[in-house]
Coordinates of C-alpha atoms in Angstrom, one line a residue:
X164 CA 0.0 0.0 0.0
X165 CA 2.8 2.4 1.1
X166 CA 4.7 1.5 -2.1
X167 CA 1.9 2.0 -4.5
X168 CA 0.7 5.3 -2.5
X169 CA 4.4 6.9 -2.7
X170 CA 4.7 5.9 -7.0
X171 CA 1.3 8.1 -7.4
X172 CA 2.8 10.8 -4.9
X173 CA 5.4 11.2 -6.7
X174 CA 4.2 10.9 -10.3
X175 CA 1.7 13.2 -10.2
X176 CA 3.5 15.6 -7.1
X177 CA 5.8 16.0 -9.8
X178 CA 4.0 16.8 -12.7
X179 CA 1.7 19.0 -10.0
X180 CA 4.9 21.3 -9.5
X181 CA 5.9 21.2 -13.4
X182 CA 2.7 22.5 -14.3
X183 CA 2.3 25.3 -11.3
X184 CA 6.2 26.0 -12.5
X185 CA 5.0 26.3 -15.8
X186 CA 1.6 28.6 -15.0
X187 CA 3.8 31.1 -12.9
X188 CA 6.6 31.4 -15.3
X189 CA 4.0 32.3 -18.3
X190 CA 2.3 35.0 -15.9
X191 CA 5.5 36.6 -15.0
X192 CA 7.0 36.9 -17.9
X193 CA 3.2 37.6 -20.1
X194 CA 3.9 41.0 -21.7
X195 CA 0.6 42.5 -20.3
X196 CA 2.0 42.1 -17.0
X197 CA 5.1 43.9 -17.6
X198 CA 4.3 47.0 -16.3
X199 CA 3.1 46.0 -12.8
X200 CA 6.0 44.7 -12.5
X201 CA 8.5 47.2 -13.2
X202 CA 6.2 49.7 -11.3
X203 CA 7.2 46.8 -8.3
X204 CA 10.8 47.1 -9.0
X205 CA 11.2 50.7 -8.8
X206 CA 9.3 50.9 -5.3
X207 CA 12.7 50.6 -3.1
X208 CA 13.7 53.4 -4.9
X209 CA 11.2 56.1 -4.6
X210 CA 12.0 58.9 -2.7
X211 CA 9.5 59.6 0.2
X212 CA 8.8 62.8 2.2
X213 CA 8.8 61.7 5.4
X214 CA 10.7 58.8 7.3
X215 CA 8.8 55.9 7.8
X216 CA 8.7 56.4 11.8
X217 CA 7.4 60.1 11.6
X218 CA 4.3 57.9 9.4
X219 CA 3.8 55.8 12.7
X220 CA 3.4 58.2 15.1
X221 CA -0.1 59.9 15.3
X222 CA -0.3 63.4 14.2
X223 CA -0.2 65.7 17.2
X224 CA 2.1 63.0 19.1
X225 CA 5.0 64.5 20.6
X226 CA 8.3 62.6 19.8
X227 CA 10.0 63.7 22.8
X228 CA 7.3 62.9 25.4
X229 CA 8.1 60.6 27.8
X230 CA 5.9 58.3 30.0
X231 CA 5.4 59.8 33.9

């Protein structure tokens, strides 16, 4: 049982992965998708106003205040 259980796991687990290989592959490199993905890529790089801590703090919150 164990024997014939683990041939069809890994027949079809295999051909499983070959095809979801195959499916993400075609979307990532589909042309129409091409610009979502360089908009992606450049996100690192964009230059924001504000640090990303003075974005966390509430607006009116005092950065100095300390508790007592």
């Amino acid at each position: 049982m164990y024997d014939a259980l683990a041939g069809f796991a890994q027949t079809w687990g295999l051909l499983f992965f070959v095809v979801t290989f195959a499916c993400v592959l075609v979307y990532a490199l589909w042309p129409k998708n091409q610009k979502k993905f360089d908009e992606a890529a450049r996100v690192p790089l964009e230059d924001d106003d504000k640090p990303a801590a003075a974005e966390e703090r509430a607006p009116g919150e005092d950065k100095d205040k300390t508790n007592g």
